[in-house]
Coordinates of C-alpha atoms in Angstrom, one line a residue:
Chain A
M1 CA -12.6 11.4 -7.7
L2 CA -9.9 12.3 -10.1
D3 CA -8.8 15.3 -8.1
N4 CA -7.1 13.0 -5.6
L5 CA -4.0 11.5 -7.0
V6 CA -3.3 9.2 -4.1
E7 CA -6.0 7.6 -1.9
V8 CA -5.2 5.2 0.8
K9 CA -7.9 3.4 2.7
N10 CA -7.5 1.4 6.0
L11 CA -3.9 0.6 5.2
K12 CA -2.2 -1.9 7.5
K13 CA 1.4 -3.1 7.5
Y14 CA 2.4 -5.7 10.1
F15 CA 5.8 -7.2 10.4
N16 CA 6.3 -10.6 12.1
T17 CA 9.2 -10.4 14.6
P18 CA 10.4 -13.1 17.0
S19 CA 8.7 -11.3 19.9
G20 CA 5.4 -10.8 18.2
V21 CA 3.6 -8.9 15.5
L22 CA 4.9 -5.3 15.0
H23 CA 2.1 -3.0 14.0
A24 CA 4.1 -0.5 11.9
V25 CA 1.1 1.0 10.1
D26 CA -2.3 0.3 11.6
D27 CA -5.5 1.3 9.8
V28 CA -4.4 4.5 8.2
S29 CA -6.5 6.4 5.6
F30 CA -5.7 9.6 3.8
E31 CA -5.9 11.2 0.3
I32 CA -3.5 13.6 -1.4
P33 CA -5.1 16.0 -3.9
R34 CA -3.2 16.5 -7.2
G35 CA -0.4 19.0 -6.9
K36 CA -0.5 19.3 -3.1
T37 CA 1.8 18.2 -0.3
L38 CA 0.8 16.0 2.5
G39 CA 3.2 16.2 5.5
I40 CA 3.6 13.2 7.8
V41 CA 5.1 14.0 11.1
G42 CA 6.0 11.9 14.1
E43 CA 8.9 10.6 16.1
S44 CA 11.3 7.8 15.3
G45 CA 9.5 4.5 15.2
C46 CA 6.0 5.8 14.6
G47 CA 5.8 4.2 11.1
K48 CA 6.1 7.2 8.9
S49 CA 8.7 5.8 6.6
T50 CA 6.9 2.4 6.4
L51 CA 3.7 4.3 5.4
G52 CA 5.6 6.2 2.6
R53 CA 7.0 3.0 1.3
V54 CA 3.8 1.0 1.4
S55 CA 1.9 3.9 -0.3
M56 CA 4.2 3.6 -3.3
R57 CA 4.3 -0.2 -3.3
L58 CA 7.9 -0.6 -2.2
L59 CA 6.5 -2.8 0.5
D60 CA 3.4 -4.9 0.3
S61 CA 0.6 -4.0 2.6
T62 CA -1.0 -6.4 5.0
S63 CA -4.4 -5.2 4.2
G64 CA -6.1 -2.1 2.8
T65 CA -6.4 -0.4 -0.5
I66 CA -4.2 2.0 -2.4
I67 CA -5.7 4.0 -5.3
F68 CA -3.4 5.9 -7.6
D69 CA -4.7 8.1 -10.3
G70 CA -8.1 6.4 -10.1
K71 CA -6.7 2.9 -10.4
D72 CA -6.5 0.3 -7.6
I73 CA -2.8 -0.5 -7.4
T74 CA -2.8 -2.6 -4.2
D75 CA -2.1 -5.8 -6.0
A76 CA -0.4 -4.6 -9.2
S77 CA 2.6 -6.7 -10.2
G78 CA 5.1 -7.4 -13.0
A79 CA 4.9 -5.0 -15.9
D80 CA 2.0 -3.0 -14.4
L81 CA 4.2 -2.3 -11.3
K82 CA 7.2 -1.4 -13.4
A83 CA 5.1 1.1 -15.4
L84 CA 3.8 2.5 -12.1
R85 CA 7.4 3.2 -11.0
C86 CA 7.6 5.8 -13.7
E87 CA 4.7 7.6 -12.0
M88 CA 6.0 7.5 -8.4
Q89 CA 9.5 8.1 -7.1
M90 CA 11.2 8.6 -3.8
I91 CA 13.8 10.9 -2.4
F92 CA 15.7 9.3 0.4
Q93 CA 16.9 10.8 3.7
D94 CA 20.6 10.1 3.6
P95 CA 22.4 11.4 0.5
Y96 CA 25.5 9.7 1.8
A97 CA 24.0 6.2 1.8
S98 CA 21.5 6.3 -1.1
L99 CA 24.0 6.9 -3.9
D100 CA 26.2 4.2 -5.3
P101 CA 29.8 5.4 -4.5
R102 CA 31.2 3.9 -7.7
M103 CA 29.0 5.6 -10.1
E104 CA 29.5 9.1 -11.6
V105 CA 26.9 11.8 -11.2
G106 CA 25.8 11.4 -14.8
E107 CA 25.4 7.7 -14.5
L108 CA 23.5 8.0 -11.3
I109 CA 21.0 10.4 -12.8
G110 CA 20.8 8.4 -16.0
E111 CA 20.2 5.1 -14.3
P112 CA 16.4 5.3 -14.1
L113 CA 16.4 6.4 -17.8
K114 CA 18.3 3.2 -18.8
V115 CA 16.2 0.9 -16.6
H116 CA 13.0 2.1 -18.1
K117 CA 14.4 2.6 -21.6
V118 CA 12.9 6.0 -22.1
C119 CA 15.5 7.5 -24.3
A120 CA 15.6 6.6 -28.0
S121 CA 19.2 7.7 -28.6
K122 CA 22.5 8.4 -26.9
D123 CA 22.1 12.0 -27.6
E124 CA 18.7 12.2 -26.1
Y125 CA 20.0 10.4 -23.0
N126 CA 22.9 12.8 -22.6
S127 CA 20.8 15.9 -23.1
T128 CA 18.1 14.6 -20.7
I129 CA 20.8 14.2 -18.0
K130 CA 22.1 17.7 -18.6
S131 CA 18.7 19.3 -18.5
L132 CA 18.0 17.4 -15.2
M133 CA 21.2 18.7 -13.7
D134 CA 20.2 22.1 -14.8
T135 CA 16.8 21.8 -13.2
V136 CA 18.2 20.8 -9.8
G137 CA 21.0 23.4 -9.9
L138 CA 24.0 21.1 -10.4
A139 CA 26.7 22.6 -12.6
E140 CA 27.7 20.6 -15.7
R141 CA 31.3 20.3 -14.5
F142 CA 30.1 17.7 -11.9
L143 CA 28.9 15.3 -14.6
H144 CA 31.9 13.0 -14.1
S145 CA 32.4 13.5 -10.4
F146 CA 31.8 10.8 -7.8
P147 CA 29.4 11.3 -4.9
H148 CA 32.2 11.4 -2.3
E149 CA 33.6 14.4 -4.0
L150 CA 30.4 16.4 -3.4
D151 CA 28.9 17.8 -0.2
G152 CA 25.6 16.8 1.3
G153 CA 23.5 19.5 -0.4
R154 CA 24.8 18.6 -3.9
R155 CA 24.3 14.9 -3.2
Q156 CA 20.7 15.6 -2.3
R157 CA 20.4 17.4 -5.5
I158 CA 21.5 14.2 -7.3
G159 CA 18.8 12.3 -5.4
I160 CA 16.2 14.8 -6.5
A161 CA 17.4 14.6 -10.1
R162 CA 17.1 10.8 -10.0
A163 CA 13.6 11.0 -8.7
L164 CA 12.6 13.5 -11.4
A165 CA 14.2 11.6 -14.3
L166 CA 11.1 9.6 -15.2
K167 CA 8.8 12.6 -14.9
P168 CA 6.7 11.1 -12.1
Q169 CA 3.5 12.6 -10.7
Y170 CA 4.0 11.5 -7.2
I171 CA 7.1 11.8 -5.0
V172 CA 7.6 10.4 -1.5
C173 CA 10.2 12.5 0.2
D174 CA 11.5 10.7 3.2
E175 CA 13.3 13.2 5.5
P176 CA 15.0 14.8 2.4
V177 CA 16.6 17.6 4.4
S178 CA 17.2 16.1 7.8
A179 CA 20.9 15.4 7.1
L180 CA 21.7 18.9 5.9
D181 CA 22.8 22.1 7.6
V182 CA 20.2 24.8 7.9
S183 CA 21.6 27.1 5.2
I184 CA 21.7 24.2 2.7
Q185 CA 18.4 22.9 3.9
A186 CA 16.7 26.2 2.9
Q187 CA 18.2 25.9 -0.6
I188 CA 16.9 22.4 -1.0
L189 CA 13.4 23.3 0.3
N190 CA 13.2 26.2 -2.1
L191 CA 14.3 24.0 -5.0
M192 CA 11.7 21.3 -4.1
Q193 CA 8.9 24.0 -4.0
D194 CA 10.0 25.4 -7.3
I195 CA 10.0 22.0 -9.0
Q196 CA 6.6 21.2 -7.5
K197 CA 5.1 24.3 -9.0
E198 CA 6.7 23.9 -12.3
R199 CA 5.9 20.2 -12.8
K200 CA 2.7 20.1 -10.8
L201 CA 4.0 17.3 -8.6
T202 CA 2.3 15.7 -5.7
Y203 CA 4.4 15.2 -2.6
M204 CA 4.2 13.1 0.5
F205 CA 6.7 14.8 2.8
I206 CA 7.9 12.7 5.7
T207 CA 9.8 14.4 8.5
H208 CA 10.2 14.7 12.2
D209 CA 10.9 18.4 11.9
L210 CA 7.7 20.4 12.5
S211 CA 9.0 23.7 11.3
V212 CA 10.0 22.2 8.0
V213 CA 6.7 20.4 7.6
K214 CA 4.8 23.5 8.3
H215 CA 6.7 25.4 5.7
I216 CA 6.1 22.9 2.9
S217 CA 2.8 21.1 3.5
D218 CA -0.8 21.9 2.6
E219 CA -2.1 19.3 4.9
I220 CA -0.5 17.4 7.8
C221 CA -1.0 14.0 9.5
V222 CA 0.5 13.5 12.9
M223 CA 1.4 9.9 13.5
Y224 CA 1.9 8.1 16.8
L225 CA 2.7 4.4 16.9
G226 CA 1.4 3.5 13.5
Q227 CA -1.8 5.5 13.7
I228 CA -2.9 8.9 12.6
V229 CA -3.9 10.8 15.7
E230 CA -4.6 14.1 14.0
K231 CA -5.1 15.2 10.4
S232 CA -5.7 18.8 9.5
P233 CA -4.9 21.6 7.0
T234 CA -1.5 23.0 8.0
K235 CA -2.7 26.4 9.2
E236 CA -5.5 25.0 11.3
L237 CA -3.2 22.4 12.9
F238 CA -0.7 25.1 14.1
A239 CA -3.4 27.5 15.1
N240 CA -5.5 25.0 16.9
P241 CA -3.7 21.7 17.7
T242 CA -6.2 19.4 19.4
H243 CA -4.8 16.0 20.1
P244 CA -2.8 15.9 23.4
Y245 CA 0.1 14.4 21.5
S246 CA 0.1 17.1 18.8
V247 CA -0.1 19.8 21.5
A248 CA 2.9 18.4 23.4
L249 CA 4.8 17.9 20.2
L250 CA 4.3 21.5 19.1
S251 CA 5.2 22.8 22.6
A252 CA 8.4 20.7 22.6
I253 CA 10.1 22.4 19.6
P254 CA 12.8 24.8 20.7
I255 CA 12.1 28.2 19.1
P256 CA 15.1 30.4 18.2
K257 CA 14.0 33.4 20.1
V258 CA 14.9 34.6 23.6
N259 CA 12.6 35.7 26.4
I260 CA 9.4 34.3 25.1
E261 CA 6.7 33.0 27.3
R262 CA 6.1 29.3 26.6
N263 CA 3.7 26.8 28.0
R264 CA 5.8 23.8 27.6
I265 CA 4.2 20.4 28.2
I266 CA 6.9 17.8 29.0
L267 CA 5.7 14.4 28.1
K268 CA 6.6 11.6 30.5
G269 CA 8.2 8.5 29.3
E270 CA 8.9 7.5 25.7
I271 CA 7.1 5.9 22.8
T272 CA 6.0 2.4 23.7
S273 CA 6.6 -0.7 21.7
P274 CA 4.5 -1.2 18.6
I275 CA 4.8 -5.0 19.0
N276 CA 1.4 -6.6 20.0
P277 CA -0.1 -3.3 21.1
K278 CA -2.8 -3.4 23.7
P279 CA -6.3 -2.3 22.9
G280 CA -7.2 1.3 23.7
C281 CA -5.5 4.5 22.8
R282 CA -1.8 4.0 22.1
F283 CA -0.9 7.4 23.6
A284 CA -2.9 6.8 26.8
K285 CA 0.2 5.8 28.8
R286 CA 1.9 9.2 28.3
C287 CA -1.3 11.3 28.1
L288 CA -2.0 13.9 30.8
Y289 CA -5.8 13.5 30.3
A290 CA -6.1 9.7 30.0
T291 CA -9.3 8.2 31.5
E292 CA -10.3 4.6 32.0
R293 CA -12.0 4.6 28.6
C294 CA -8.8 5.5 26.9
F295 CA -7.2 2.3 28.1
A296 CA -10.1 0.2 27.1
E297 CA -11.3 1.5 23.8
S298 CA -9.4 2.7 20.7
P299 CA -10.6 6.2 19.6
E300 CA -11.6 6.8 16.0
L301 CA -10.7 9.7 13.8
R302 CA -13.6 12.2 14.0
E303 CA -14.1 15.5 12.2
I304 CA -14.2 18.4 14.7
S305 CA -14.2 21.2 12.1
K306 CA -14.0 21.2 8.3
G307 CA -11.1 19.0 7.3
H308 CA -9.7 18.7 10.8
F309 CA -9.8 15.1 12.2
V310 CA -8.8 14.0 15.7
A311 CA -8.6 10.6 17.3
C312 CA -9.2 11.2 21.0
H313 CA -12.1 10.3 23.4
N314 CA -11.8 13.5 25.3
I315 CA -12.3 15.9 22.4
Chain B
M1 CA 35.7 29.9 35.0
L2 CA 36.9 28.9 31.6
E3 CA 38.9 31.2 29.4
V4 CA 40.0 30.3 25.9
K5 CA 42.5 32.7 24.4
N6 CA 43.6 32.8 20.8
L7 CA 43.3 29.1 20.4
S8 CA 44.3 27.8 16.9
I9 CA 44.2 24.2 15.9
N10 CA 45.3 22.7 12.5
Y11 CA 45.0 19.3 11.0
E12 CA 48.1 18.6 8.9
T13 CA 47.3 16.1 6.3
H14 CA 48.9 15.0 3.0
E15 CA 46.5 17.2 1.1
G16 CA 47.5 20.3 3.0
I17 CA 47.0 22.1 6.2
I18 CA 43.4 22.4 7.4
K19 CA 42.8 25.4 9.7
A20 CA 40.0 23.9 11.7
V21 CA 40.1 26.5 14.4
S22 CA 41.9 29.8 14.0
N23 CA 42.5 32.3 16.8
I24 CA 39.3 32.0 18.8
S25 CA 38.8 33.5 22.3
F26 CA 35.8 33.2 24.6
S27 CA 35.0 32.7 28.2
V28 CA 32.4 30.8 30.2
E29 CA 31.4 32.3 33.6
K30 CA 30.6 30.3 36.7
G31 CA 27.1 28.8 36.6
K32 CA 26.5 30.1 33.1
T33 CA 26.0 28.4 29.7
L34 CA 27.8 29.4 26.6
G35 CA 26.4 28.2 23.3
L36 CA 28.8 27.5 20.5
A37 CA 26.7 27.4 17.4
G38 CA 27.5 26.8 13.8
E39 CA 27.2 24.4 10.9
T40 CA 29.0 21.2 10.1
G41 CA 32.7 21.8 9.7
A42 CA 32.7 25.1 11.5
G43 CA 35.2 23.8 14.1
K44 CA 32.8 23.4 17.1
T45 CA 33.8 19.9 18.1
T46 CA 37.5 20.6 17.4
T47 CA 37.3 23.5 19.8
A48 CA 35.8 21.2 22.5
L49 CA 38.4 18.6 22.0
G50 CA 41.1 21.3 22.2
I51 CA 39.8 22.4 25.6
M52 CA 39.9 18.8 26.8
R53 CA 43.4 18.3 25.2
L54 CA 42.0 15.4 23.3
I55 CA 42.9 16.5 19.7
P56 CA 44.2 13.4 17.9
T57 CA 47.8 14.0 17.1
P58 CA 48.8 13.5 14.4
P59 CA 47.1 14.9 12.3
G60 CA 45.9 17.5 14.8
V61 CA 48.3 20.2 16.0
V62 CA 47.5 22.9 18.5
K63 CA 49.2 25.9 17.0
G64 CA 48.9 28.3 19.8
G65 CA 46.7 29.9 22.4
E66 CA 45.8 29.1 26.0
V67 CA 43.0 27.3 27.8
I68 CA 42.6 28.5 31.4
L69 CA 40.3 26.6 33.7
D70 CA 39.8 28.1 37.1
G71 CA 43.2 29.8 37.0
I72 CA 45.2 26.8 35.7
S73 CA 46.6 26.8 32.2
L74 CA 45.7 23.4 30.9
Y75 CA 48.4 23.3 28.2
S76 CA 51.1 23.8 30.7
L77 CA 50.1 20.6 32.6
K78 CA 51.8 17.3 32.4
K79 CA 49.8 14.5 30.7
R80 CA 49.2 12.8 34.1
Q81 CA 47.9 16.0 35.7
M82 CA 45.6 16.5 32.7
R83 CA 44.2 13.0 33.0
S84 CA 43.2 13.7 36.6
I85 CA 41.4 16.9 35.5
R86 CA 39.6 15.3 32.6
G87 CA 36.5 13.6 33.9
S88 CA 36.6 15.2 37.3
E89 CA 37.0 19.0 36.7
V90 CA 35.9 19.0 33.1
S91 CA 33.7 16.4 31.5
M92 CA 32.1 15.9 28.2
I93 CA 28.8 14.6 26.8
F94 CA 29.0 13.3 23.3
Q95 CA 26.5 13.5 20.6
D96 CA 25.5 9.9 20.1
P97 CA 24.4 8.1 23.2
M98 CA 24.4 4.9 21.1
T99 CA 28.1 4.8 20.5
S100 CA 29.5 6.6 23.6
L101 CA 28.6 3.8 26.0
N102 CA 30.5 0.5 26.3
P103 CA 28.0 -2.2 25.2
V104 CA 29.6 -5.0 27.3
M105 CA 29.7 -3.1 30.6
T106 CA 26.7 -2.5 32.8
I107 CA 25.7 1.1 33.1
G108 CA 26.4 1.0 36.8
D109 CA 30.0 -0.1 36.3
Q110 CA 30.4 2.6 33.7
I111 CA 29.2 5.3 36.1
S112 CA 31.4 3.9 39.0
E113 CA 34.4 3.7 36.8
S114 CA 35.2 7.4 37.0
L115 CA 34.4 7.5 40.7
R116 CA 36.8 4.7 41.4
I117 CA 39.5 6.3 39.3
H118 CA 39.2 10.0 40.4
E119 CA 37.7 9.8 43.8
K120 CA 39.3 6.5 44.8
L121 CA 36.1 5.2 46.2
S122 CA 35.7 1.6 47.2
R123 CA 33.6 -0.6 45.0
A124 CA 30.6 -0.5 47.4
D125 CA 30.8 3.3 47.8
A126 CA 31.0 3.9 44.1
A127 CA 28.0 1.7 43.5
K128 CA 26.0 3.6 46.1
R129 CA 27.0 6.9 44.6
A130 CA 26.2 5.6 41.1
K131 CA 22.7 4.7 42.2
E132 CA 22.2 8.2 43.5
L133 CA 23.4 9.6 40.2
L134 CA 21.0 7.5 38.3
E135 CA 18.1 8.8 40.5
L136 CA 19.4 12.3 39.9
V137 CA 19.0 12.0 36.2
G138 CA 15.6 10.3 36.5
I139 CA 16.4 6.6 36.1
P140 CA 15.4 4.2 38.9
G141 CA 18.4 3.0 40.8
E142 CA 17.4 -0.7 40.4
R143 CA 18.5 -0.5 36.7
Y144 CA 22.1 -0.2 37.9
S145 CA 23.1 -3.6 36.5
E146 CA 21.5 -3.4 33.1
Y147 CA 23.4 -3.0 29.8
P148 CA 23.1 -0.1 27.4
H149 CA 21.1 -2.0 24.9
E150 CA 18.3 -2.4 27.4
F151 CA 17.8 1.4 27.4
S152 CA 16.2 3.7 24.8
G153 CA 18.0 6.6 23.3
G154 CA 16.8 9.2 25.7
M155 CA 17.6 7.0 28.7
R156 CA 21.1 6.3 27.4
Q157 CA 21.7 10.0 27.1
R158 CA 20.6 10.3 30.7
V159 CA 23.2 7.6 31.6
V160 CA 25.9 9.6 29.7
I161 CA 24.9 12.7 31.7
A162 CA 25.1 10.7 34.9
I163 CA 28.6 9.6 34.0
S164 CA 29.7 13.1 33.2
L165 CA 28.4 14.4 36.5
A166 CA 29.9 11.7 38.6
C167 CA 32.8 13.7 40.0
N168 CA 31.0 17.0 40.2
P169 CA 32.7 18.7 37.4
Q170 CA 33.0 22.5 37.3
L171 CA 32.7 22.6 33.6
L172 CA 30.5 20.4 31.4
I173 CA 31.1 20.3 27.7
A174 CA 28.0 19.1 25.9
D175 CA 28.6 18.3 22.2
E176 CA 25.2 18.2 20.5
P177 CA 23.7 16.4 23.4
T178 CA 20.2 16.2 22.0
T179 CA 20.7 16.0 18.2
A180 CA 20.1 12.3 18.0
L181 CA 16.9 12.5 20.0
D182 CA 13.3 13.1 19.2
V183 CA 11.8 16.5 20.1
T184 CA 9.7 15.3 23.0
I185 CA 12.8 13.5 24.5
Q186 CA 15.0 16.5 23.6
A187 CA 12.7 18.7 25.7
Q188 CA 13.0 16.2 28.7
I189 CA 16.9 16.2 28.4
L190 CA 17.2 20.0 28.1
E191 CA 15.0 20.5 31.1
L192 CA 17.1 17.9 33.0
M193 CA 20.3 19.7 32.1
N194 CA 18.9 23.1 33.1
D195 CA 17.8 21.7 36.5
L196 CA 21.1 20.0 37.1
K197 CA 23.1 23.1 36.1
K198 CA 21.2 25.2 38.7
K199 CA 21.5 22.5 41.4
L200 CA 25.2 21.9 41.0
N201 CA 26.2 25.4 39.9
M202 CA 28.2 24.2 36.9
S203 CA 29.3 26.0 33.9
V204 CA 28.3 24.5 30.6
L205 CA 29.7 24.8 27.1
M206 CA 26.9 23.8 24.8
I207 CA 27.8 22.9 21.3
T208 CA 24.9 22.7 18.8
H209 CA 23.7 23.5 15.3
D210 CA 20.2 24.2 16.5
L211 CA 19.5 27.8 17.3
G212 CA 16.3 26.8 19.0
V213 CA 18.3 24.8 21.6
V214 CA 20.7 27.8 22.0
A215 CA 17.8 30.1 22.7
E216 CA 16.5 27.8 25.3
A217 CA 19.6 26.8 27.2
C218 CA 22.3 29.5 26.8
D219 CA 23.2 32.7 28.5
D220 CA 25.9 33.7 26.0
V221 CA 26.3 32.7 22.4
A222 CA 29.3 32.4 20.0
I223 CA 28.5 31.9 16.3
M224 CA 31.2 29.9 14.5
Y225 CA 31.9 30.0 10.8
A226 CA 34.9 28.2 9.1
G227 CA 37.0 28.0 12.2
E228 CA 36.4 31.5 13.5
I229 CA 33.9 33.1 15.9
V230 CA 32.1 35.6 13.7
E231 CA 29.8 37.0 16.4
Y232 CA 29.8 36.8 20.1
G233 CA 27.5 38.2 22.7
T234 CA 24.7 37.6 25.2
A235 CA 21.7 35.5 24.0
E236 CA 19.7 38.8 23.8
Q237 CA 22.3 40.5 21.7
I238 CA 22.6 37.6 19.2
F239 CA 18.9 36.8 18.9
N240 CA 17.5 40.3 19.0
E241 CA 20.3 42.5 17.5
M242 CA 22.2 40.1 15.3
K243 CA 24.7 42.0 13.1
H244 CA 27.0 39.7 11.2
P245 CA 25.7 38.8 7.7
Y246 CA 26.3 35.1 8.4
T247 CA 24.2 35.2 11.6
I248 CA 21.5 37.1 9.8
G249 CA 21.6 34.5 6.9
L250 CA 21.4 31.6 9.4
F251 CA 18.3 33.0 11.0
G252 CA 16.7 33.6 7.5
S253 CA 17.3 29.9 6.6
I254 CA 15.2 28.5 9.4
P255 CA 11.5 27.9 8.6
K256 CA 9.6 29.8 11.4
L257 CA 6.8 28.3 13.4
D258 CA 5.2 31.5 14.3
E259 CA 5.4 33.3 11.0
D260 CA 4.2 32.5 7.6
V261 CA 6.9 32.8 5.0
D262 CA 6.3 31.5 1.5
R263 CA 10.0 31.3 0.6
L264 CA 13.0 30.8 2.7
T265 CA 16.0 33.0 2.2
P266 CA 19.0 30.7 2.2
I267 CA 22.6 31.7 2.2
K268 CA 23.9 31.2 -1.3
G269 CA 26.8 28.8 -1.9
M270 CA 28.7 26.7 0.6
M271 CA 31.2 27.0 3.4
P272 CA 34.8 27.4 1.9
D273 CA 37.1 24.4 2.0
P274 CA 39.0 24.7 5.3
A275 CA 42.2 23.5 3.5
N276 CA 41.9 26.4 1.1
L277 CA 40.6 29.4 2.9
P278 CA 40.3 32.6 0.9
E279 CA 42.5 35.7 1.5
G280 CA 40.4 38.2 3.4
C281 CA 37.1 37.3 5.1
N282 CA 36.1 33.7 5.1
F283 CA 32.4 34.6 4.4
Q284 CA 33.1 36.8 1.4
D285 CA 31.8 34.5 -1.4
R286 CA 28.4 34.1 0.3
C287 CA 28.0 37.5 1.8
P288 CA 25.4 39.8 0.3
K289 CA 27.3 42.9 1.6
C290 CA 30.8 41.9 0.5
C291 CA 33.0 44.9 -0.5
A292 CA 36.5 45.4 -1.8
I293 CA 38.2 45.3 1.6
C294 CA 36.6 42.0 2.4
K295 CA 38.5 40.3 -0.3
K296 CA 41.9 41.6 0.8
Q297 CA 41.9 41.8 4.6
K298 CA 40.7 39.6 7.4
P299 CA 38.3 41.6 9.6
E300 CA 39.0 41.9 13.3
S301 CA 36.4 41.5 16.0
F302 CA 34.9 44.8 16.7
D303 CA 33.1 45.6 19.9
I304 CA 29.8 47.3 19.0
G305 CA 28.8 47.9 22.6
N306 CA 28.4 46.0 25.8
G307 CA 30.8 43.2 24.8
H308 CA 28.9 42.3 21.6
L309 CA 31.7 41.3 19.2
V310 CA 31.3 41.2 15.4
K311 CA 34.0 40.0 13.1
C312 CA 33.0 42.0 10.0
H313 CA 34.5 45.1 8.2
L314 CA 31.0 46.7 8.2
F315 CA 31.5 47.5 11.8
S316 CA 35.1 48.7 11.7
K317 CA 34.2 52.2 13.0
G318 CA 32.8 50.8 16.2
G319 CA 29.2 51.4 15.3
E320 CA 26.6 51.1 12.6
A321 CA 27.4 49.8 9.2
N322 CA 29.5 52.3 7.2
A323 CA 29.4 50.5 3.8

């Protein structure tokens, strides 16, 4: 099974809180083929960021298996884990908060190189930084600038350069463009696609923005309260959304066109608490089609057409 | 209903004069919604604060122009008179419902506050009206004495809307009212605002960076760039017959849900530093159609038919592009 770079099986991540056990990620399985992009969409609090972090071992899982490049890395530690970090990197959401304000651009990009001692000489170190800046489209004159002197788009380019520094195979992108204006967002998305093609990277792309995820992903998982409710190739999901939550989510996006006919489904209520969830489908409370069975029994992900999985009793 | 004429606002700082808003004019008709759209730093919020006379001074200075609400020129009023208009005739919804509510006051008291100040209602009457307002925005009246932290983001934004509607304003300024919310909640809030607008026959000035929200909620649209309105017209004119290169670039940058595009077409470069605007058109460095005149002379707004205004030299002869 070497064509899947990342495989996650029955992954769970629970947090103990004073009011009970918070099921942030609950029994999630997926695989990402080498060189492809898996999009994870869902609303705030559905566990998408936790899933990204657990999948690259920034957080320890409660149970489940993570297989990376054919090796089980669920319990890797010490030197093994440090070596793994060169293979997997992360791009963070907020380019304002994720960069040390007291480091220059060059130092920021060079930091991972120093930590992992990958450069043999000072010259190699300097030229690697310069070539990384070139890759992400940062002019050399910014080498000694501080993050506060740059705008959001450029800061996010630093974040991308840092993630690329160790030549990883797998990058978790956690809302990398959400904090940016649309004209800059488009520049960054194009850059990320170019780099992916060039370096054959595998992305997990976490976002709440469905139009962005549609643009960049090969396959999409829709998450609701810690669980995957629908998993499908991108085209199929948008042509044929099946889970009632995915349908409502798609219909809720405002489309920048006037005078179009829309069948909007307005969901009642809001996402419920992931602390000590009750048995049954987690979406049942807000679902238009919920039956008694939905409140009693948790639905399983079932394949309804090739590669298209849905967790719903009524499908 | 509301008319803004040639409004200019500067921020005068040690580093220089920042022209946040320069010479903009627009109007909002009774019962209609005008969308003010643009990117971060375009001057959208400054415009809204300018209308409310809430520009922090210093460093903000209103350089000129007029704001006329229902026949009254707001900048000719005394401070006390302005205070009585603010919150009753015009009210504002802010972006972040987490920070615009007072955490140590019950939401009921926060809604009653403006009723007691503006309408001089007794405590009991204000409480009764506040409960009605809560019901109006879809929150059960029993939650009157709860605190903001007991509500979710969407519910808090409903509370903020209830506060802003308390004194039946004629004009509601909504500054990114749904930006902090999830899409399914955003859909709920937009629907609520549309309903209320119809029910109460208010005018709304909707400030947003999301063209999808504009398409959904607005009758007229003004696109702002670097402190100026670069294109202004009805929603149909802007969405179906966009003309300004910036507007076209903006639409090209959005990933589309109903079309398959392999590559986005971003606008190159970034917005100019508002403290150091170029001579000539503000968009010149990023414009694919920039010509010699754009570098020398600021374009005027040209009417290209039926009130569709475009601030670009390409349209200087009143019609199609001549460059």
